[in-house]
Amino acid sequence: MTLQTRLQDDVPAFTAAFVGACLEVFLVAVLLCDRRFALFGIANPAAFFAAGQAFLLAACIVAKLAARAFLDPLADILLGVHQFRQGNLTHRIPPSRVKEIDALAGQLNRMAGDLSSLEAMKDDFVTTVSHELRSPMAAVEGYAALLSSEAGLTPRGAANIEKIAKNMSRLRSLVESILDLSRMAAGSLPVANRPTALAPLVSETAALFAEAMRARGVELQVELPADLPLAVGDPVRVRQVVTNLLDNAIKYNRRGGRVAVTGRRDGGFVELAVSDQGPGIPEADREAVFSKFRRLPQADPELASVKGVGLGLPISRGLARVMGGDVLVFESSGGGSRFVLRLPGEATP
């Protein structure tokens, strides 16, 4: 007996017609019968499968929205922590709808605000002390000059006075650097920008490091094109930046390494690059080196013993920006670091 015949025998005619229509429309149908083959329901697996797909799709959409609602605030937290680590204490993490994450963001923002206030207090204190040091430093330098002119000065006495003068010069340089940072932060650092030739400036500055380069066996290569345009900047401040970059390239280079100075035009800017063959700077720390009083740890004991307070690069970038340019850091092609001074180029007619 066929299935169609059994349906016609066991169920009313309208039920048989309905089931027959289902069998004609759907490729697969399931008839629900009792032990006596009495039909009490019909199920279409295709419909159940389609409903399952729709439910799965809806579940995926809900899961994605829920994940974004949770992960996006976490990404904001990570970005904020990264900004704080780089010294950007003015950054603020946006609020979140997730209660716990919003509380964490609030705590981190308050911490950044407190650190910013402490940083401002420290800067004010250091600036005040630096101002107060200028008068006694001038007195010590004056007395040292008087002593050096005394008749009958012994060689040992002359050597000691020379040490006093050298250390006072270092102290004066440190004080002036701190005051420069303070003026830059206040927007009151005076600069006298004018067209400046970089080639002679680099040559004159490099001559100051001849002894330091010989001591470390460092070779200097200056490759500036003859048609390098004039840069627009304060010559005194440009020299200060170049001095800082060359000083770092020599001090943090490997013994017997090379320092390369190259230049080029980049659109409306002139670039002066100083590359070394030292250990380099990890990408995650490249912005941190421009933070005040920040010095990266060095694995090499000789490099770790290099003296400094971590002001050269912050001052260099600050001066470059005051002159309308910037100082950037990259990985050097031969290993080490490449610092680039960008300054506006002289406008061509």
mmCIF file of C-alpha atoms in Angstrom, residues 294-301 303-305:
data_model
loop_
_atom_site.group_PDB
_atom_site.id
_atom_site.type_symbol
_atom_site.label_atom_id
_atom_site.label_comp_id
_atom_site.label_asym_id
_atom_site.label_seq_id
_atom_site.Cartn_x
_atom_site.Cartn_y
_atom_site.Cartn_z
ATOM 1 C CA ARG A 294 63.920 60.201 29.728
ATOM 2 C CA ARG A 295 66.882 57.933 29.015
ATOM 3 C CA LEU A 296 66.452 54.427 27.638
ATOM 4 C CA PRO A 297 68.239 51.530 29.354
ATOM 5 C CA GLN A 298 71.295 50.244 27.489
ATOM 6 C CA ALA A 299 72.449 46.619 27.482
ATOM 7 C CA ASP A 300 76.016 47.625 26.609
ATOM 8 C CA PRO A 301 77.799 48.701 29.840
ATOM 9 C CA LEU A 303 76.732 52.897 26.480
ATOM 10 C CA ALA A 304 74.948 52.669 29.830
ATOM 11 C CA SER A 305 77.743 54.753 31.363
#
